[in-house]
């Protein structure tokens, strides 16, 4: 009897204390696997909101220069690498628009799951302020998002699927490659751009006709003919992000693929490279242990009842003849674009791009 009374008293005390604290302060929690987690940390770093005596994280700053700088960098280059600091675990106190805020960054236990058995730290951020209205916290988060998006307006985001298939993660931002830098035969670039723009402006037409609002493209041709570069250039010209989808790992099954395609970030091109290296006709090229996507699962994900509307999918292959006709039929791959080996005209254009005005040498 006494234990029951004590239990009731504890419950009442917790209930009353919860009501009191709810009037004193409010908070918003952000988990590590959401883009907002990175954006808040990035804004705090850029705005100088990190106190000097708090715990920081340090890593070598990644170069934002062209990719060829890293490849052709001189071996005797002794330039000191820059160190990038970001908020670490701990409490950060600052003022936003006259409102005092606490950002509590906590690192929980490390979990090891999935077939790759990779350890991941469970982290979260709590943003806290006085009062019972979260409007000021929401305003701060919006400010962080706008700050980070403004810095990336001239870049395209590259997303990859989480290694356990738990959603998309933005892994980097890249400056868009000029479409003129990809030398193609015929007018393939113009045709593809026109087709995607027409698709983007035809949502009502698809709806009125009762046609699924999706568009698929197949880029095919020998290795090294610019299929990936072409996709990046098209994404840059249309201000679209790239969602790189890898089906050859052990982190995805049929249901996971459906979820991945449905949860892909908006304004993105989903890129599925070298599909012939995964499926030849309807058979998987390699047999693997663990989770894997079946051919029927891939077809259902592309145009099944759960398929995402407004999706742009680009598949690439070195051997179109090895693919099952069901995979590359209209409705799944509506437009096929061949990227062939360089012709003499293309070679001349490439030469003049690096040595303008040297037409004689180009000939």
mmCIF file of C-alpha atoms in Angstrom:
data_model
loop_
_atom_site.group_PDB
_atom_site.id
_atom_site.type_symbol
_atom_site.label_atom_id
_atom_site.label_comp_id
_atom_site.label_asym_id
_atom_site.label_seq_id
_atom_site.Cartn_x
_atom_site.Cartn_y
_atom_site.Cartn_z
ATOM 1 C CA UNK A 1 0.000 0.000 0.000
ATOM 2 C CA UNK A 2 2.818 2.378 1.006
ATOM 3 C CA UNK A 3 4.674 1.683 -2.250
ATOM 4 C CA UNK A 4 1.592 2.537 -4.293
ATOM 5 C CA UNK A 5 1.188 5.857 -2.490
ATOM 6 C CA UNK A 6 4.859 6.734 -3.058
ATOM 7 C CA UNK A 7 4.500 5.818 -6.745
ATOM 8 C CA UNK A 8 1.470 8.098 -7.108
ATOM 9 C CA UNK A 9 3.327 10.948 -5.392
ATOM 10 C CA UNK A 10 6.304 10.529 -7.716
ATOM 11 C CA UNK A 11 3.944 10.579 -10.696
ATOM 12 C CA UNK A 12 2.227 13.755 -9.472
ATOM 13 C CA UNK A 13 5.551 15.470 -8.801
ATOM 14 C CA UNK A 14 6.815 14.616 -12.296
ATOM 15 C CA UNK A 15 3.539 15.781 -13.831
ATOM 16 C CA UNK A 16 3.579 19.102 -11.966
ATOM 17 C CA UNK A 17 7.265 19.672 -12.711
ATOM 18 C CA UNK A 18 6.633 18.959 -16.375
ATOM 19 C CA UNK A 19 3.864 21.567 -16.461
ATOM 20 C CA UNK A 20 6.119 24.139 -14.765
ATOM 21 C CA UNK A 21 9.104 23.572 -17.056
ATOM 22 C CA UNK A 22 6.829 23.687 -20.104
ATOM 23 C CA UNK A 23 6.037 27.283 -19.149
ATOM 24 C CA UNK A 24 9.671 28.157 -18.446
ATOM 25 C CA UNK A 25 11.362 27.001 -21.658
ATOM 26 C CA UNK A 26 10.774 25.242 -24.974
ATOM 27 C CA UNK A 27 13.058 23.258 -27.247
ATOM 28 C CA UNK A 28 13.409 21.689 -30.690
ATOM 29 C CA UNK A 29 15.449 18.518 -31.265
ATOM 30 C CA UNK A 30 17.329 17.824 -34.506
ATOM 31 C CA UNK A 31 18.794 14.384 -35.209
ATOM 32 C CA UNK A 32 22.148 13.770 -36.870
ATOM 33 C CA UNK A 33 20.709 12.153 -40.016
ATOM 34 C CA UNK A 34 18.799 15.273 -41.118
ATOM 35 C CA UNK A 35 20.261 18.040 -43.297
ATOM 36 C CA UNK A 36 19.152 20.603 -40.713
ATOM 37 C CA UNK A 37 21.730 19.142 -38.293
ATOM 38 C CA UNK A 38 24.567 20.090 -40.673
ATOM 39 C CA UNK A 39 23.052 23.457 -41.576
ATOM 40 C CA UNK A 40 22.710 24.602 -37.957
ATOM 41 C CA UNK A 41 26.291 23.560 -37.217
ATOM 42 C CA UNK A 42 27.531 25.273 -40.375
ATOM 43 C CA UNK A 43 25.754 28.537 -39.575
ATOM 44 C CA UNK A 44 27.063 28.557 -35.997
ATOM 45 C CA UNK A 45 30.564 28.096 -37.385
ATOM 46 C CA UNK A 46 30.257 30.797 -40.092
ATOM 47 C CA UNK A 47 28.554 33.304 -37.764
ATOM 48 C CA UNK A 48 31.165 32.905 -35.040
ATOM 49 C CA UNK A 49 28.671 31.662 -32.460
ATOM 50 C CA UNK A 50 31.080 29.067 -31.067
ATOM 51 C CA UNK A 51 32.789 30.124 -27.863
ATOM 52 C CA UNK A 52 36.567 29.685 -27.778
ATOM 53 C CA UNK A 53 36.428 27.501 -24.685
ATOM 54 C CA UNK A 54 33.885 25.013 -26.002
ATOM 55 C CA UNK A 55 34.644 21.599 -27.458
ATOM 56 C CA UNK A 56 35.362 21.759 -31.189
ATOM 57 C CA UNK A 57 35.796 19.238 -33.959
ATOM 58 C CA UNK A 58 38.666 19.629 -36.396
ATOM 59 C CA UNK A 59 39.233 18.213 -39.870
ATOM 60 C CA UNK A 60 41.306 19.134 -42.905
ATOM 61 C CA UNK A 61 39.334 21.522 -45.083
ATOM 62 C CA UNK A 62 38.316 20.038 -48.415
ATOM 63 C CA UNK A 63 39.406 21.884 -51.526
ATOM 64 C CA UNK A 64 36.707 23.763 -53.445
ATOM 65 C CA UNK A 65 38.882 24.107 -56.529
ATOM 66 C CA UNK A 66 38.583 22.177 -59.790
ATOM 67 C CA UNK A 67 39.096 18.425 -59.604
ATOM 68 C CA UNK A 68 42.220 18.557 -61.764
ATOM 69 C CA UNK A 69 44.110 20.640 -59.169
ATOM 70 C CA UNK A 70 44.309 17.644 -56.843
ATOM 71 C CA UNK A 71 45.361 15.269 -59.616
ATOM 72 C CA UNK A 72 48.122 17.466 -61.068
ATOM 73 C CA UNK A 73 49.276 19.012 -57.806
ATOM 74 C CA UNK A 74 53.079 19.242 -57.645
ATOM 75 C CA UNK A 75 54.677 16.652 -55.393
ATOM 76 C CA UNK A 76 56.908 19.270 -53.777
ATOM 77 C CA UNK A 77 53.919 21.420 -52.831
ATOM 78 C CA UNK A 78 54.457 22.112 -49.124
ATOM 79 C CA UNK A 79 51.423 24.330 -48.664
ATOM 80 C CA UNK A 80 50.013 23.954 -45.182
ATOM 81 C CA UNK A 81 46.492 22.445 -45.284
ATOM 82 C CA UNK A 82 43.684 24.482 -43.760
ATOM 83 C CA UNK A 83 41.868 23.125 -40.720
ATOM 84 C CA UNK A 84 38.088 23.403 -40.578
ATOM 85 C CA UNK A 85 36.521 23.695 -37.110
ATOM 86 C CA UNK A 86 32.903 22.853 -36.339
ATOM 87 C CA UNK A 87 30.872 22.689 -33.112
ATOM 88 C CA UNK A 88 31.546 19.615 -31.031
ATOM 89 C CA UNK A 89 29.622 18.058 -28.189
ATOM 90 C CA UNK A 90 28.726 20.534 -25.455
ATOM 91 C CA UNK A 91 26.636 23.626 -24.814
ATOM 92 C CA UNK A 92 26.738 26.754 -26.952
ATOM 93 C CA UNK A 93 25.020 29.935 -25.737
ATOM 94 C CA UNK A 94 24.330 32.949 -27.973
ATOM 95 C CA UNK A 95 21.721 35.592 -28.807
ATOM 96 C CA UNK A 96 19.584 35.517 -31.942
ATOM 97 C CA UNK A 97 17.474 38.639 -32.606
ATOM 98 C CA UNK A 98 17.590 39.542 -28.934
ATOM 99 C CA UNK A 99 16.591 36.076 -27.751
ATOM 100 C CA UNK A 100 19.009 33.988 -25.683
ATOM 101 C CA UNK A 101 19.404 30.459 -26.996
ATOM 102 C CA UNK A 102 21.197 27.355 -25.837
ATOM 103 C CA UNK A 103 22.339 24.734 -28.322
ATOM 104 C CA UNK A 104 23.071 21.452 -26.580
ATOM 105 C CA UNK A 105 25.000 19.030 -28.792
ATOM 106 C CA UNK A 106 25.011 15.522 -27.357
ATOM 107 C CA UNK A 107 26.656 12.342 -28.624
ATOM 108 C CA UNK A 108 24.925 9.150 -27.566
ATOM 109 C CA UNK A 109 26.005 5.578 -27.797
ATOM 110 C CA UNK A 110 27.719 4.129 -30.840
ATOM 111 C CA UNK A 111 25.675 1.534 -32.701
ATOM 112 C CA UNK A 112 26.970 -1.107 -35.092
ATOM 113 C CA UNK A 113 24.337 -2.465 -37.444
ATOM 114 C CA UNK A 114 23.932 -3.404 -41.069
ATOM 115 C CA UNK A 115 25.871 -5.835 -43.209
ATOM 116 C CA UNK A 116 28.884 -3.525 -43.351
ATOM 117 C CA UNK A 117 29.090 -3.441 -39.534
ATOM 118 C CA UNK A 118 30.154 0.196 -39.546
ATOM 119 C CA UNK A 119 29.976 2.076 -36.222
ATOM 120 C CA UNK A 120 27.870 5.241 -36.144
ATOM 121 C CA UNK A 121 27.542 7.717 -33.302
ATOM 122 C CA UNK A 122 23.988 8.726 -32.478
ATOM 123 C CA UNK A 123 24.020 12.508 -32.170
ATOM 124 C CA UNK A 124 21.379 15.168 -31.720
ATOM 125 C CA UNK A 125 21.068 18.906 -31.149
ATOM 126 C CA UNK A 126 18.587 20.496 -28.742
ATOM 127 C CA UNK A 127 17.888 24.199 -29.353
ATOM 128 C CA UNK A 128 16.401 25.724 -26.194
ATOM 129 C CA UNK A 129 15.072 29.180 -25.283
ATOM 130 C CA UNK A 130 12.972 30.809 -22.566
ATOM 131 C CA UNK A 131 9.163 30.752 -22.837
ATOM 132 C CA UNK A 132 6.694 28.323 -24.268
ATOM 133 C CA UNK A 133 6.695 29.554 -27.879
ATOM 134 C CA UNK A 134 9.044 27.855 -30.369
ATOM 135 C CA UNK A 135 8.611 30.622 -32.977
ATOM 136 C CA UNK A 136 12.033 32.132 -32.223
ATOM 137 C CA UNK A 137 13.712 28.704 -32.540
ATOM 138 C CA UNK A 138 11.970 28.072 -35.851
ATOM 139 C CA UNK A 139 13.107 31.493 -37.051
ATOM 140 C CA UNK A 140 16.696 30.641 -36.100
ATOM 141 C CA UNK A 141 16.542 27.311 -37.949
ATOM 142 C CA UNK A 142 15.070 29.035 -41.029
ATOM 143 C CA UNK A 143 17.911 31.554 -40.830
ATOM 144 C CA UNK A 144 20.454 28.708 -40.781
ATOM 145 C CA UNK A 145 18.825 27.018 -43.780
ATOM 146 C CA UNK A 146 18.695 30.250 -45.802
ATOM 147 C CA UNK A 147 22.341 30.990 -44.973
ATOM 148 C CA UNK A 148 23.538 27.573 -46.162
ATOM 149 C CA UNK A 149 21.339 27.541 -49.250
ATOM 150 C CA UNK A 150 22.548 30.989 -50.315
ATOM 151 C CA UNK A 151 26.134 29.731 -50.166
ATOM 152 C CA UNK A 152 25.198 26.810 -52.404
ATOM 153 C CA UNK A 153 23.024 28.616 -54.948
ATOM 154 C CA UNK A 154 25.686 28.270 -57.641
ATOM 155 C CA UNK A 155 26.328 24.617 -56.859
ATOM 156 C CA UNK A 156 24.512 21.332 -57.300
ATOM 157 C CA UNK A 157 24.071 18.955 -54.396
ATOM 158 C CA UNK A 158 25.303 15.372 -54.663
ATOM 159 C CA UNK A 159 23.253 12.956 -52.566
ATOM 160 C CA UNK A 160 23.982 9.340 -51.735
ATOM 161 C CA UNK A 161 21.819 6.756 -50.048
ATOM 162 C CA UNK A 162 22.746 6.057 -46.446
ATOM 163 C CA UNK A 163 24.879 2.933 -46.232
ATOM 164 C CA UNK A 164 22.023 1.118 -44.462
ATOM 165 C CA UNK A 165 19.371 2.500 -46.798
ATOM 166 C CA UNK A 166 18.006 4.897 -44.164
ATOM 167 C CA UNK A 167 17.488 7.921 -46.398
ATOM 168 C CA UNK A 168 19.492 10.294 -48.559
ATOM 169 C CA UNK A 169 22.550 12.179 -47.325
ATOM 170 C CA UNK A 170 24.085 15.199 -49.021
ATOM 171 C CA UNK A 171 27.744 14.280 -49.372
ATOM 172 C CA UNK A 172 29.017 17.337 -51.228
ATOM 173 C CA UNK A 173 28.208 20.406 -53.296
ATOM 174 C CA UNK A 174 29.843 20.793 -56.687
ATOM 175 C CA UNK A 175 30.098 23.667 -59.083
ATOM 176 C CA UNK A 176 28.047 22.756 -62.144
ATOM 177 C CA UNK A 177 30.050 21.670 -65.140
ATOM 178 C CA UNK A 178 29.326 23.892 -68.170
ATOM 179 C CA UNK A 179 27.357 22.039 -70.796
ATOM 180 C CA UNK A 180 29.768 23.371 -73.412
ATOM 181 C CA UNK A 181 32.590 21.436 -71.722
ATOM 182 C CA UNK A 182 31.011 18.123 -72.776
ATOM 183 C CA UNK A 183 31.693 17.633 -76.481
ATOM 184 C CA UNK A 184 29.064 15.338 -78.002
ATOM 185 C CA UNK A 185 28.178 14.221 -81.479
ATOM 186 C CA UNK A 186 25.034 15.586 -83.124
ATOM 187 C CA UNK A 187 22.755 17.712 -80.910
ATOM 188 C CA UNK A 188 22.152 15.203 -78.094
ATOM 189 C CA UNK A 189 22.651 17.785 -75.348
ATOM 190 C CA UNK A 190 20.092 20.196 -76.803
ATOM 191 C CA UNK A 191 17.523 17.441 -77.358
ATOM 192 C CA UNK A 192 17.840 16.093 -73.824
ATOM 193 C CA UNK A 193 17.620 19.543 -72.242
ATOM 194 C CA UNK A 194 14.539 20.404 -74.285
ATOM 195 C CA UNK A 195 12.896 17.118 -73.345
ATOM 196 C CA UNK A 196 13.476 17.589 -69.596
ATOM 197 C CA UNK A 197 12.277 21.205 -69.682
ATOM 198 C CA UNK A 198 9.147 20.148 -71.562
ATOM 199 C CA UNK A 199 8.563 17.411 -68.977
ATOM 200 C CA UNK A 200 8.949 19.880 -66.096
ATOM 201 C CA UNK A 201 6.329 22.161 -67.649
ATOM 202 C CA UNK A 202 3.824 19.397 -68.443
ATOM 203 C CA UNK A 203 2.567 18.281 -65.023
ATOM 204 C CA UNK A 204 -1.039 19.298 -65.743
ATOM 205 C CA UNK A 205 -0.981 17.554 -69.133
ATOM 206 C CA UNK A 206 0.124 14.276 -67.503
ATOM 207 C CA UNK A 207 -2.582 14.677 -64.855
ATOM 208 C CA UNK A 208 -5.320 15.421 -67.401
ATOM 209 C CA UNK A 209 -4.353 12.403 -69.522
ATOM 210 C CA UNK A 210 -4.083 10.083 -66.529
ATOM 211 C CA UNK A 211 -0.435 9.292 -67.326
ATOM 212 C CA UNK A 212 2.120 8.744 -64.528
ATOM 213 C CA UNK A 213 4.173 11.920 -64.226
ATOM 214 C CA UNK A 214 7.635 10.400 -64.555
ATOM 215 C CA UNK A 215 10.410 10.542 -67.122
ATOM 216 C CA UNK A 216 13.283 8.137 -67.693
ATOM 217 C CA UNK A 217 16.420 8.415 -69.812
ATOM 218 C CA UNK A 218 18.980 5.836 -70.926
ATOM 219 C CA UNK A 219 22.500 6.951 -71.791
ATOM 220 C CA UNK A 220 24.374 4.212 -73.612
ATOM 221 C CA UNK A 221 27.686 3.840 -75.364
ATOM 222 C CA UNK A 222 31.278 2.635 -74.853
ATOM 223 C CA UNK A 223 33.091 3.340 -71.570
ATOM 224 C CA UNK A 224 34.626 6.794 -71.230
ATOM 225 C CA UNK A 225 32.322 8.585 -73.654
ATOM 226 C CA UNK A 226 31.062 11.063 -71.047
ATOM 227 C CA UNK A 227 27.818 9.577 -69.713
ATOM 228 C CA UNK A 228 28.396 10.692 -66.130
ATOM 229 C CA UNK A 229 29.907 14.039 -67.146
ATOM 230 C CA UNK A 230 26.945 14.655 -69.428
ATOM 231 C CA UNK A 231 24.508 13.980 -66.587
ATOM 232 C CA UNK A 232 26.343 16.398 -64.266
ATOM 233 C CA UNK A 233 26.367 19.073 -66.966
ATOM 234 C CA UNK A 234 22.633 18.646 -67.633
ATOM 235 C CA UNK A 235 21.902 18.852 -63.891
ATOM 236 C CA UNK A 236 23.919 22.057 -63.675
ATOM 237 C CA UNK A 237 22.158 23.622 -66.650
ATOM 238 C CA UNK A 238 18.738 22.826 -65.144
ATOM 239 C CA UNK A 239 19.765 23.627 -61.522
ATOM 240 C CA UNK A 240 18.912 20.104 -60.393
ATOM 241 C CA UNK A 241 20.647 18.000 -57.754
ATOM 242 C CA UNK A 242 22.055 14.510 -58.349
ATOM 243 C CA UNK A 243 20.951 11.487 -56.304
ATOM 244 C CA UNK A 244 23.481 8.728 -56.918
ATOM 245 C CA UNK A 245 21.884 5.305 -56.480
ATOM 246 C CA UNK A 246 24.095 2.231 -56.098
ATOM 247 C CA UNK A 247 22.335 -1.139 -56.422
ATOM 248 C CA UNK A 248 25.460 -3.274 -56.177
ATOM 249 C CA UNK A 249 25.895 -3.003 -52.392
ATOM 250 C CA UNK A 250 24.366 -5.122 -49.648
ATOM 251 C CA UNK A 251 22.355 -2.335 -48.047
ATOM 252 C CA UNK A 252 19.231 -2.345 -50.206
ATOM 253 C CA UNK A 253 16.351 -4.693 -50.941
ATOM 254 C CA UNK A 254 13.157 -4.232 -52.971
ATOM 255 C CA UNK A 255 11.286 -2.342 -50.239
ATOM 256 C CA UNK A 256 14.331 -0.195 -49.502
ATOM 257 C CA UNK A 257 14.633 0.752 -53.179
ATOM 258 C CA UNK A 258 10.967 1.773 -53.268
ATOM 259 C CA UNK A 259 11.440 3.958 -50.216
ATOM 260 C CA UNK A 260 14.632 5.468 -51.617
ATOM 261 C CA UNK A 261 13.002 6.487 -54.894
ATOM 262 C CA UNK A 262 9.924 7.878 -53.128
ATOM 263 C CA UNK A 263 11.957 9.857 -50.600
ATOM 264 C CA UNK A 264 14.475 11.319 -53.031
ATOM 265 C CA UNK A 265 15.050 15.072 -52.557
ATOM 266 C CA UNK A 266 12.950 17.336 -54.747
ATOM 267 C CA UNK A 267 14.450 18.948 -57.857
ATOM 268 C CA UNK A 268 16.829 16.072 -58.402
ATOM 269 C CA UNK A 269 17.989 13.660 -61.063
ATOM 270 C CA UNK A 270 18.273 10.085 -59.831
ATOM 271 C CA UNK A 271 21.369 8.570 -61.419
ATOM 272 C CA UNK A 272 21.674 4.793 -61.749
ATOM 273 C CA UNK A 273 25.031 4.039 -63.363
ATOM 274 C CA UNK A 274 26.214 0.925 -65.205
ATOM 275 C CA UNK A 275 22.929 -0.946 -64.945
ATOM 276 C CA UNK A 276 24.364 -3.688 -67.179
ATOM 277 C CA UNK A 277 26.914 -4.474 -64.441
ATOM 278 C CA UNK A 278 24.029 -5.290 -62.079
ATOM 279 C CA UNK A 279 21.475 -7.034 -64.306
ATOM 280 C CA UNK A 280 22.137 -8.834 -67.577
ATOM 281 C CA UNK A 281 18.770 -9.512 -69.101
ATOM 282 C CA UNK A 282 16.839 -10.500 -65.955
ATOM 283 C CA UNK A 283 19.659 -12.225 -64.119
ATOM 284 C CA UNK A 284 21.934 -10.635 -61.558
ATOM 285 C CA UNK A 285 25.542 -10.439 -62.727
ATOM 286 C CA UNK A 286 27.003 -11.457 -59.368
ATOM 287 C CA UNK A 287 25.458 -13.446 -56.537
ATOM 288 C CA UNK A 288 25.958 -11.811 -53.165
ATOM 289 C CA UNK A 289 25.026 -12.482 -49.610
ATOM 290 C CA UNK A 290 22.835 -10.068 -47.725
ATOM 291 C CA UNK A 291 20.076 -7.833 -48.964
ATOM 292 C CA UNK A 292 19.796 -7.204 -52.682
ATOM 293 C CA UNK A 293 17.380 -5.820 -55.241
ATOM 294 C CA UNK A 294 15.643 -8.237 -57.572
ATOM 295 C CA UNK A 295 14.894 -7.470 -61.210
ATOM 296 C CA UNK A 296 11.140 -7.488 -60.612
ATOM 297 C CA UNK A 297 11.695 -5.220 -57.587
ATOM 298 C CA UNK A 298 13.556 -2.748 -59.792
ATOM 299 C CA UNK A 299 10.754 -2.704 -62.379
ATOM 300 C CA UNK A 300 8.099 -2.147 -59.703
ATOM 301 C CA UNK A 301 10.142 0.647 -58.128
ATOM 302 C CA UNK A 302 10.468 2.422 -61.475
ATOM 303 C CA UNK A 303 6.798 2.483 -62.443
ATOM 304 C CA UNK A 304 4.772 0.604 -59.821
ATOM 305 C CA UNK A 305 1.831 1.985 -57.871
ATOM 306 C CA UNK A 306 4.192 3.344 -55.187
ATOM 307 C CA UNK A 307 6.420 5.217 -57.638
ATOM 308 C CA UNK A 308 7.134 8.877 -57.029
ATOM 309 C CA UNK A 309 5.467 11.477 -59.263
ATOM 310 C CA UNK A 310 7.607 14.086 -60.994
ATOM 311 C CA UNK A 311 10.691 11.896 -60.914
ATOM 312 C CA UNK A 312 13.561 12.205 -63.403
ATOM 313 C CA UNK A 313 15.654 9.044 -63.677
ATOM 314 C CA UNK A 314 18.843 8.609 -65.704
ATOM 315 C CA UNK A 315 20.298 5.135 -66.247
ATOM 316 C CA UNK A 316 23.614 4.551 -67.971
ATOM 317 C CA UNK A 317 25.015 1.428 -69.589
ATOM 318 C CA UNK A 318 27.998 0.387 -71.669
ATOM 319 C CA UNK A 319 25.992 -2.419 -73.289
ATOM 320 C CA UNK A 320 22.367 -1.633 -74.123
ATOM 321 C CA UNK A 321 22.026 -5.000 -75.873
ATOM 322 C CA UNK A 322 22.513 -6.808 -72.543
ATOM 323 C CA UNK A 323 19.492 -5.174 -70.918
ATOM 324 C CA UNK A 324 16.053 -6.742 -70.815
ATOM 325 C CA UNK A 325 13.557 -4.931 -73.099
ATOM 326 C CA UNK A 326 11.167 -4.611 -70.141
ATOM 327 C CA UNK A 327 13.671 -2.359 -68.365
ATOM 328 C CA UNK A 328 14.293 0.063 -71.213
ATOM 329 C CA UNK A 329 10.826 0.300 -72.740
ATOM 330 C CA UNK A 330 8.986 3.666 -72.873
ATOM 331 C CA UNK A 331 7.532 4.460 -69.478
ATOM 332 C CA UNK A 332 10.752 3.392 -67.802
ATOM 333 C CA UNK A 333 13.280 4.767 -70.302
ATOM 334 C CA UNK A 334 11.389 7.231 -72.489
ATOM 335 C CA UNK A 335 14.394 8.585 -74.347
ATOM 336 C CA UNK A 336 17.572 6.758 -75.378
ATOM 337 C CA UNK A 337 20.677 8.865 -75.997
ATOM 338 C CA UNK A 338 23.773 7.324 -77.594
ATOM 339 C CA UNK A 339 27.184 8.689 -76.614
ATOM 340 C CA UNK A 340 29.645 7.331 -79.151
ATOM 341 C CA UNK A 341 33.407 7.375 -79.369
ATOM 342 C CA UNK A 342 34.918 10.677 -80.455
ATOM 343 C CA UNK A 343 34.638 11.538 -84.141
ATOM 344 C CA UNK A 344 37.210 13.702 -85.937
ATOM 345 C CA UNK A 345 34.897 16.699 -85.526
ATOM 346 C CA UNK A 346 34.587 16.091 -81.766
ATOM 347 C CA UNK A 347 38.374 15.683 -81.419
ATOM 348 C CA UNK A 348 38.896 18.993 -83.220
ATOM 349 C CA UNK A 349 36.388 20.727 -80.916
ATOM 350 C CA UNK A 350 38.124 19.293 -77.858
ATOM 351 C CA UNK A 351 41.501 20.537 -79.100
ATOM 352 C CA UNK A 352 40.156 24.046 -79.768
ATOM 353 C CA UNK A 353 38.608 24.171 -76.305
ATOM 354 C CA UNK A 354 42.091 23.923 -74.777
ATOM 355 C CA UNK A 355 43.921 25.801 -77.552
ATOM 356 C CA UNK A 356 41.495 28.409 -78.956
ATOM 357 C CA UNK A 357 42.447 30.002 -82.241
ATOM 358 C CA UNK A 358 44.640 27.076 -83.334
ATOM 359 C CA UNK A 359 42.412 25.844 -86.150
ATOM 360 C CA UNK A 360 45.338 24.780 -88.305
ATOM 361 C CA UNK A 361 46.819 22.662 -85.530
ATOM 362 C CA UNK A 362 43.387 21.245 -84.819
ATOM 363 C CA UNK A 363 43.055 20.149 -88.447
#
